[in-house]
Amino acid sequence: MIAVGGGKGGVGKSFLVANLAAVLARDGFRVVAVDADLEGANLHTCLSVPAPPRSLADFVAGREPDPVKLPVETPIPGLSLIAGTHAHLELAHPEGARRTALLRGLRRIPADFLLVDLGAGNEPVFLDYFLLADEGLVVLAPEPTSVENAYAFLRAAFYRRLRLALRSHGVQELVAEAMDQRNERGIRTPLELLREVEARDSREGARFAETMRAFRPQIVVNQVRSARDVKLGYSVRSVCRRYFGVDADYLGYVSEDPAVRESLRARRPVVEIHPRSDAAIYLRRIARKLSRSAGGGPAVGGSR
Ligand SMILES: Nc1ncnc2c1ncn2[C@@H]1O[C@H](COP(=O)(O)OP(=O)(O)O)[C@@H](O)[C@H]1O
Ligand SMILES: [Mg+2]
């Protein structure tokens, strides 16, 4: 399960999910693309499924309790879609344990890869997908506003994970306090918070450090125009280390390419209609890195 988030709208999350899913499916994996952006669902359009008969909204609203029945076929063999359409405005993801159960239910879907497209913003439900996934991709574009939102998203995800990991009430309160950036203790970064927790409670300190190690976001820079834009991924990685004490990976980048807009107009992934474009080359590179880190090639016959 790979969740794709990043805070800002328009950076290319849906584009990335549609294209990585298409590459992995063409490589012989069974892939399901999931549109968790119920308010701005458009993955179905990127994948040429104009009117999906079922969607994640049916699952969230309880109309379809079996997640295995949600995927619908796309024109690409091996790639199916859980659309995000038909959500009513008042439809909200359930809270707490029921939400976790719901998200875990998606894992029962028989597939090699589940790619989840998260909406913009730091909604708790998006953070939960991000934290529950095996890989969390943070997409950013080389613009200050996008970089800012990517950090805000990472920070929110990190603190959410931390609050779920810690047991002692006192330390949880300390974390809640530290999340306010003007807190009176002068805790400015998660790393400073770790020092404070360690001083107070060594077992919680150890849990905290463990949580930091387990949090390993993957950075993708999209719409790259220059060598300087490419380097952005490295600087985000080093800020993650200094600020969060977290090792992020720079998974890759995708160039800005006119073929992308053209492919969207055709409602098809760019890797399908312009496989030799620059964007397609970089997208395949990222997809293959993901399949390698997930443990190799598809099973013969396509069922695993
Ligand atoms: N690599 C790229 N090259 C050119 N245009 C791109 C690229 N990536 C995204 N875009 C443009 O940005 C728009 C927003 O992408 P989208 O995937 O919908 O963003 P998000 O899902 O993050 O809101 C697309 O409609 C497309 O026109
Ligand atoms: Mg989108």
mmCIF file of N, CA and C in Angstrom, residues 89-187:
data_model
loop_
_atom_site.group_PDB
_atom_site.id
_atom_site.type_symbol
_atom_site.label_atom_id
_atom_site.label_comp_id
_atom_site.label_asym_id
_atom_site.label_seq_id
_atom_site.Cartn_x
_atom_site.Cartn_y
_atom_site.Cartn_z
ATOM 1 N N LEU A 89 -21.853 15.751 -0.026
ATOM 2 C CA LEU A 89 -21.080 16.753 0.702
ATOM 3 C C LEU A 89 -20.958 16.438 2.184
ATOM 4 N N GLU A 90 -22.026 15.859 2.739
ATOM 5 C CA GLU A 90 -22.003 15.621 4.189
ATOM 6 C C GLU A 90 -21.252 14.342 4.550
ATOM 7 N N LEU A 91 -20.810 13.594 3.528
ATOM 8 C CA LEU A 91 -20.139 12.332 3.816
ATOM 9 C C LEU A 91 -18.756 12.581 4.417
ATOM 10 N N ALA A 92 -18.558 12.069 5.626
ATOM 11 C CA ALA A 92 -17.243 12.197 6.247
ATOM 12 C C ALA A 92 -16.729 10.807 6.569
ATOM 13 N N HIS A 93 -15.419 10.641 6.511
ATOM 14 C CA HIS A 93 -14.846 9.384 6.960
ATOM 15 C C HIS A 93 -15.178 9.201 8.439
ATOM 16 N N PRO A 94 -15.491 7.988 8.873
ATOM 17 C CA PRO A 94 -15.771 7.787 10.298
ATOM 18 C C PRO A 94 -14.518 8.053 11.116
ATOM 19 N N GLU A 95 -14.704 8.245 12.401
ATOM 20 C CA GLU A 95 -13.575 8.571 13.275
ATOM 21 C C GLU A 95 -13.017 7.322 13.946
ATOM 22 N N GLY A 96 -11.843 7.466 14.505
ATOM 23 C CA GLY A 96 -11.281 6.511 15.451
ATOM 24 C C GLY A 96 -11.131 5.092 14.936
ATOM 25 N N ALA A 97 -11.541 4.138 15.785
ATOM 26 C CA ALA A 97 -11.289 2.730 15.508
ATOM 27 C C ALA A 97 -12.009 2.274 14.232
ATOM 28 N N ARG A 98 -13.210 2.806 14.006
ATOM 29 C CA ARG A 98 -13.949 2.386 12.829
ATOM 30 C C ARG A 98 -13.218 2.823 11.545
ATOM 31 N N ARG A 99 -12.613 3.995 11.632
ATOM 32 C CA ARG A 99 -11.853 4.452 10.473
ATOM 33 C C ARG A 99 -10.655 3.556 10.220
ATOM 34 N N THR A 100 -9.927 3.238 11.288
ATOM 35 C CA THR A 100 -8.752 2.385 11.126
ATOM 36 C C THR A 100 -9.173 1.033 10.535
ATOM 37 N N ALA A 101 -10.305 0.499 11.036
ATOM 38 C CA ALA A 101 -10.790 -0.790 10.528
ATOM 39 C C ALA A 101 -11.112 -0.675 9.032
ATOM 40 N N LEU A 102 -11.721 0.436 8.672
ATOM 41 C CA LEU A 102 -12.086 0.677 7.282
ATOM 42 C C LEU A 102 -10.844 0.719 6.387
ATOM 43 N N LEU A 103 -9.854 1.470 6.831
ATOM 44 C CA LEU A 103 -8.637 1.604 6.031
ATOM 45 C C LEU A 103 -7.904 0.257 5.938
ATOM 46 N N ARG A 104 -7.876 -0.449 7.065
ATOM 47 C CA ARG A 104 -7.225 -1.765 7.045
ATOM 48 C C ARG A 104 -7.955 -2.716 6.103
ATOM 49 N N GLY A 105 -9.295 -2.558 6.033
ATOM 50 C CA GLY A 105 -10.117 -3.408 5.169
ATOM 51 C C GLY A 105 -9.637 -3.353 3.724
ATOM 52 N N LEU A 106 -9.123 -2.201 3.315
ATOM 53 C CA LEU A 106 -8.645 -2.057 1.936
ATOM 54 C C LEU A 106 -7.507 -3.029 1.640
ATOM 55 N N ARG A 107 -6.783 -3.391 2.684
ATOM 56 C CA ARG A 107 -5.670 -4.320 2.482
ATOM 57 C C ARG A 107 -6.137 -5.727 2.104
ATOM 58 N N ARG A 108 -7.413 -6.008 2.331
ATOM 59 C CA ARG A 108 -7.913 -7.339 1.976
ATOM 60 C C ARG A 108 -8.088 -7.483 0.467
ATOM 61 N N ILE A 109 -8.084 -6.369 -0.237
ATOM 62 C CA ILE A 109 -8.257 -6.427 -1.686
ATOM 63 C C ILE A 109 -7.074 -7.167 -2.294
ATOM 64 N N PRO A 110 -7.342 -8.204 -3.091
ATOM 65 C CA PRO A 110 -6.227 -8.956 -3.649
ATOM 66 C C PRO A 110 -5.498 -8.137 -4.712
ATOM 67 N N ALA A 111 -4.283 -7.731 -4.409
ATOM 68 C CA ALA A 111 -3.499 -6.922 -5.349
ATOM 69 C C ALA A 111 -2.045 -6.945 -4.910
ATOM 70 N N ASP A 112 -1.160 -6.665 -5.858
ATOM 71 C CA ASP A 112 0.248 -6.509 -5.488
ATOM 72 C C ASP A 112 0.513 -5.096 -4.985
ATOM 73 N N PHE A 113 -0.135 -4.129 -5.635
ATOM 74 C CA PHE A 113 0.035 -2.729 -5.236
ATOM 75 C C PHE A 113 -1.313 -2.033 -5.136
ATOM 76 N N LEU A 114 -1.464 -1.311 -4.039
ATOM 77 C CA LEU A 114 -2.615 -0.440 -3.846
ATOM 78 C C LEU A 114 -2.026 0.968 -3.790
ATOM 79 N N LEU A 115 -2.345 1.802 -4.768
ATOM 80 C CA LEU A 115 -1.812 3.167 -4.759
ATOM 81 C C LEU A 115 -2.915 4.132 -4.383
ATOM 82 N N VAL A 116 -2.732 4.855 -3.310
ATOM 83 C CA VAL A 116 -3.810 5.694 -2.780
ATOM 84 C C VAL A 116 -3.510 7.170 -3.029
ATOM 85 N N ASP A 117 -4.427 7.807 -3.739
ATOM 86 C CA ASP A 117 -4.315 9.230 -4.048
ATOM 87 C C ASP A 117 -5.009 10.026 -2.943
ATOM 88 N N LEU A 118 -4.237 10.791 -2.181
ATOM 89 C CA LEU A 118 -4.810 11.587 -1.094
ATOM 90 C C LEU A 118 -5.135 12.985 -1.606
ATOM 91 N N GLY A 119 -6.137 13.576 -1.025
ATOM 92 C CA GLY A 119 -6.467 14.938 -1.414
ATOM 93 C C GLY A 119 -5.468 15.932 -0.846
ATOM 94 N N ALA A 120 -5.662 17.201 -1.187
ATOM 95 C CA ALA A 120 -4.802 18.251 -0.658
ATOM 96 C C ALA A 120 -5.180 18.528 0.792
ATOM 97 N N GLY A 121 -4.221 19.018 1.546
ATOM 98 C CA GLY A 121 -4.497 19.379 2.932
ATOM 99 C C GLY A 121 -4.025 18.314 3.899
ATOM 100 N N ASN A 122 -4.130 18.644 5.175
ATOM 101 C CA ASN A 122 -3.623 17.753 6.223
ATOM 102 C C ASN A 122 -4.767 17.127 7.006
ATOM 103 N N GLU A 123 -5.846 16.792 6.329
ATOM 104 C CA GLU A 123 -6.980 16.146 6.989
ATOM 105 C C GLU A 123 -6.496 14.917 7.748
ATOM 106 N N PRO A 124 -6.985 14.714 8.977
ATOM 107 C CA PRO A 124 -6.563 13.533 9.731
ATOM 108 C C PRO A 124 -6.722 12.231 8.949
ATOM 109 N N VAL A 125 -7.767 12.139 8.137
ATOM 110 C CA VAL A 125 -7.950 10.878 7.405
ATOM 111 C C VAL A 125 -6.828 10.660 6.386
ATOM 112 N N PHE A 126 -6.336 11.724 5.778
ATOM 113 C CA PHE A 126 -5.220 11.577 4.840
ATOM 114 C C PHE A 126 -3.950 11.166 5.594
ATOM 115 N N LEU A 127 -3.773 11.758 6.769
ATOM 116 C CA LEU A 127 -2.598 11.395 7.579
ATOM 117 C C LEU A 127 -2.671 9.922 7.958
ATOM 118 N N ASP A 128 -3.887 9.450 8.268
ATOM 119 C CA ASP A 128 -4.036 8.044 8.652
ATOM 120 C C ASP A 128 -3.696 7.108 7.494
ATOM 121 N N TYR A 129 -4.149 7.429 6.301
ATOM 122 C CA TYR A 129 -3.757 6.629 5.130
ATOM 123 C C TYR A 129 -2.234 6.619 4.994
ATOM 124 N N PHE A 130 -1.676 7.799 5.131
ATOM 125 C CA PHE A 130 -0.235 7.967 4.946
ATOM 126 C C PHE A 130 0.538 7.117 5.946
ATOM 127 N N LEU A 131 0.046 7.098 7.189
ATOM 128 C CA LEU A 131 0.769 6.382 8.246
ATOM 129 C C LEU A 131 0.516 4.880 8.198
ATOM 130 N N LEU A 132 -0.633 4.501 7.679
ATOM 131 C CA LEU A 132 -0.973 3.088 7.613
ATOM 132 C C LEU A 132 -0.301 2.409 6.420
ATOM 133 N N ALA A 133 0.028 3.189 5.406
ATOM 134 C CA ALA A 133 0.595 2.633 4.182
ATOM 135 C C ALA A 133 1.999 2.090 4.430
ATOM 136 N N ASP A 134 2.437 1.214 3.534
ATOM 137 C CA ASP A 134 3.810 0.702 3.632
ATOM 138 C C ASP A 134 4.805 1.765 3.180
ATOM 139 N N GLU A 135 4.382 2.573 2.211
ATOM 140 C CA GLU A 135 5.220 3.690 1.758
ATOM 141 C C GLU A 135 4.358 4.938 1.703
ATOM 142 N N GLY A 136 4.920 6.054 2.149
ATOM 143 C CA GLY A 136 4.223 7.328 2.040
ATOM 144 C C GLY A 136 5.015 8.250 1.130
ATOM 145 N N LEU A 137 4.421 8.603 -0.011
ATOM 146 C CA LEU A 137 5.109 9.513 -0.942
ATOM 147 C C LEU A 137 4.618 10.935 -0.715
ATOM 148 N N VAL A 138 5.558 11.849 -0.621
ATOM 149 C CA VAL A 138 5.215 13.263 -0.497
ATOM 150 C C VAL A 138 5.603 13.947 -1.795
ATOM 151 N N VAL A 139 4.596 14.457 -2.488
ATOM 152 C CA VAL A 139 4.851 15.084 -3.783
ATOM 153 C C VAL A 139 4.937 16.584 -3.598
ATOM 154 N N LEU A 140 5.965 17.191 -4.192
ATOM 155 C CA LEU A 140 6.018 18.637 -4.173
ATOM 156 C C LEU A 140 6.498 19.163 -5.504
ATOM 157 N N ALA A 141 6.098 20.395 -5.771
ATOM 158 C CA ALA A 141 6.543 21.074 -6.979
ATOM 159 C C ALA A 141 7.569 22.108 -6.546
ATOM 160 N N PRO A 142 8.473 22.492 -7.453
ATOM 161 C CA PRO A 142 9.506 23.465 -7.057
ATOM 162 C C PRO A 142 8.965 24.886 -6.937
ATOM 163 N N GLU A 143 8.128 25.091 -5.949
ATOM 164 C CA GLU A 143 7.589 26.420 -5.647
ATOM 165 C C GLU A 143 7.554 26.539 -4.137
ATOM 166 N N PRO A 144 7.887 27.729 -3.604
ATOM 167 C CA PRO A 144 7.940 27.884 -2.145
ATOM 168 C C PRO A 144 6.654 27.457 -1.444
ATOM 169 N N THR A 145 5.503 27.745 -2.046
ATOM 170 C CA THR A 145 4.238 27.413 -1.375
ATOM 171 C C THR A 145 4.056 25.902 -1.285
ATOM 172 N N SER A 146 4.479 25.212 -2.331
ATOM 173 C CA SER A 146 4.349 23.757 -2.317
ATOM 174 C C SER A 146 5.310 23.131 -1.311
ATOM 175 N N VAL A 147 6.526 23.683 -1.231
ATOM 176 C CA VAL A 147 7.508 23.167 -0.274
ATOM 177 C C VAL A 147 6.992 23.383 1.151
ATOM 178 N N GLU A 148 6.437 24.553 1.372
ATOM 179 C CA GLU A 148 5.887 24.879 2.682
ATOM 180 C C GLU A 148 4.780 23.895 3.070
ATOM 181 N N ASN A 149 3.877 23.619 2.126
ATOM 182 C CA ASN A 149 2.780 22.696 2.430
ATOM 183 C C ASN A 149 3.276 21.267 2.633
ATOM 184 N N ALA A 150 4.328 20.901 1.912
ATOM 185 C CA ALA A 150 4.875 19.554 2.087
ATOM 186 C C ALA A 150 5.432 19.397 3.502
ATOM 187 N N TYR A 151 6.130 20.417 3.997
ATOM 188 C CA TYR A 151 6.641 20.351 5.375
ATOM 189 C C TYR A 151 5.495 20.314 6.377
ATOM 190 N N ALA A 152 4.475 21.117 6.117
ATOM 191 C CA ALA A 152 3.333 21.135 7.042
ATOM 192 C C ALA A 152 2.669 19.760 7.076
ATOM 193 N N PHE A 153 2.583 19.126 5.915
ATOM 194 C CA PHE A 153 1.987 17.785 5.845
ATOM 195 C C PHE A 153 2.847 16.778 6.620
ATOM 196 N N LEU A 154 4.162 16.841 6.401
ATOM 197 C CA LEU A 154 5.073 15.918 7.092
ATOM 198 C C LEU A 154 5.024 16.122 8.601
ATOM 199 N N ARG A 155 4.979 17.368 9.001
ATOM 200 C CA ARG A 155 4.945 17.689 10.416
ATOM 201 C C ARG A 155 3.666 17.131 11.046
ATOM 202 N N ALA A 156 2.538 17.346 10.364
ATOM 203 C CA ALA A 156 1.257 16.858 10.890
ATOM 204 C C ALA A 156 1.259 15.329 10.972
ATOM 205 N N ALA A 157 1.796 14.682 9.946
ATOM 206 C CA ALA A 157 1.831 13.209 9.924
ATOM 207 C C ALA A 157 2.738 12.694 11.033
ATOM 208 N N PHE A 158 3.861 13.367 11.191
ATOM 209 C CA PHE A 158 4.816 12.944 12.215
ATOM 210 C C PHE A 158 4.198 13.029 13.616
ATOM 211 N N TYR A 159 3.572 14.158 13.910
ATOM 212 C CA TYR A 159 2.979 14.329 15.247
ATOM 213 C C TYR A 159 1.816 13.370 15.469
ATOM 214 N N ARG A 160 1.073 13.091 14.409
ATOM 215 C CA ARG A 160 -0.034 12.150 14.563
ATOM 216 C C ARG A 160 0.502 10.756 14.906
ATOM 217 N N ARG A 161 1.549 10.375 14.209
ATOM 218 C CA ARG A 161 2.136 9.075 14.469
ATOM 219 C C ARG A 161 2.656 8.996 15.909
ATOM 220 N N LEU A 162 3.287 10.067 16.311
ATOM 221 C CA LEU A 162 3.866 10.128 17.642
ATOM 222 C C LEU A 162 2.798 9.998 18.716
ATOM 223 N N ARG A 163 1.713 10.728 18.544
ATOM 224 C CA ARG A 163 0.658 10.683 19.561
ATOM 225 C C ARG A 163 0.049 9.294 19.670
ATOM 226 N N LEU A 164 0.019 8.572 18.534
ATOM 227 C CA LEU A 164 -0.521 7.212 18.566
ATOM 228 C C LEU A 164 0.460 6.240 19.220
ATOM 229 N N ALA A 165 1.752 6.574 19.178
ATOM 230 C CA ALA A 165 2.772 5.641 19.681
ATOM 231 C C ALA A 165 3.024 5.782 21.182
ATOM 232 N N LEU A 166 2.860 6.994 21.692
ATOM 233 C CA LEU A 166 3.224 7.217 23.094
ATOM 234 C C LEU A 166 2.113 6.766 24.034
ATOM 235 N N ARG A 167 2.497 6.302 25.215
ATOM 236 C CA ARG A 167 1.505 5.753 26.151
ATOM 237 C C ARG A 167 1.205 6.702 27.308
ATOM 238 N N SER A 168 2.263 7.332 27.832
ATOM 239 C CA SER A 168 2.045 8.075 29.080
ATOM 240 C C SER A 168 1.309 9.385 28.802
ATOM 241 N N HIS A 169 0.361 9.651 29.645
ATOM 242 C CA HIS A 169 -0.480 10.823 29.466
ATOM 243 C C HIS A 169 0.350 12.109 29.517
ATOM 244 N N GLY A 170 1.289 12.146 30.480
ATOM 245 C CA GLY A 170 2.119 13.341 30.632
ATOM 246 C C GLY A 170 2.895 13.652 29.354
ATOM 247 N N VAL A 171 3.466 12.606 28.746
ATOM 248 C CA VAL A 171 4.248 12.818 27.530
ATOM 249 C C VAL A 171 3.345 13.198 26.365
ATOM 250 N N GLN A 172 2.151 12.602 26.318
ATOM 251 C CA GLN A 172 1.208 12.986 25.258
ATOM 252 C C GLN A 172 0.853 14.466 25.375
ATOM 253 N N GLU A 173 0.704 14.925 26.598
ATOM 254 C CA GLU A 173 0.404 16.351 26.797
ATOM 255 C C GLU A 173 1.554 17.236 26.335
ATOM 256 N N LEU A 174 2.760 16.736 26.615
ATOM 257 C CA LEU A 174 3.946 17.478 26.193
ATOM 258 C C LEU A 174 3.984 17.600 24.662
ATOM 259 N N VAL A 175 3.643 16.505 23.985
ATOM 260 C CA VAL A 175 3.623 16.515 22.515
ATOM 261 C C VAL A 175 2.569 17.493 22.013
ATOM 262 N N ALA A 176 1.387 17.445 22.643
ATOM 263 C CA ALA A 176 0.319 18.360 22.223
ATOM 264 C C ALA A 176 0.777 19.813 22.389
ATOM 265 N N GLU A 177 1.497 20.064 23.474
ATOM 266 C CA GLU A 177 1.998 21.414 23.731
ATOM 267 C C GLU A 177 3.032 21.824 22.678
ATOM 268 N N ALA A 178 3.921 20.874 22.358
ATOM 269 C CA ALA A 178 5.007 21.176 21.412
ATOM 270 C C ALA A 178 4.486 21.435 20.010
ATOM 271 N N MET A 179 3.288 20.894 19.707
ATOM 272 C CA MET A 179 2.729 21.112 18.368
ATOM 273 C C MET A 179 2.378 22.563 18.140
ATOM 274 N N ASP A 180 2.130 23.282 19.227
ATOM 275 C CA ASP A 180 1.938 24.717 19.106
ATOM 276 C C ASP A 180 3.328 25.335 18.975
ATOM 277 N N GLN A 181 3.600 25.919 17.824
ATOM 278 C CA GLN A 181 4.968 26.360 17.562
ATOM 279 C C GLN A 181 5.427 27.493 18.461
ATOM 280 N N ARG A 182 4.476 28.137 19.148
ATOM 281 C CA ARG A 182 4.890 29.197 20.069
ATOM 282 C C ARG A 182 4.855 28.708 21.504
ATOM 283 N N ASN A 183 5.016 27.396 21.697
ATOM 284 C CA ASN A 183 4.912 26.847 23.049
ATOM 285 C C ASN A 183 5.947 27.474 23.968
ATOM 286 N N GLU A 184 5.597 27.546 25.250
ATOM 287 C CA GLU A 184 6.432 28.266 26.213
ATOM 288 C C GLU A 184 7.707 27.531 26.581
ATOM 289 N N ARG A 185 7.750 26.237 26.324
ATOM 290 C CA ARG A 185 8.962 25.499 26.650
ATOM 291 C C ARG A 185 10.084 25.762 25.652
ATOM 292 N N GLY A 186 9.740 26.425 24.559
ATOM 293 C CA GLY A 186 10.763 26.712 23.556
ATOM 294 C C GLY A 186 11.115 25.505 22.704
ATOM 295 N N ILE A 187 10.234 24.492 22.667
ATOM 296 C CA ILE A 187 10.486 23.331 21.805
ATOM 297 C C ILE A 187 10.127 23.730 20.379
#
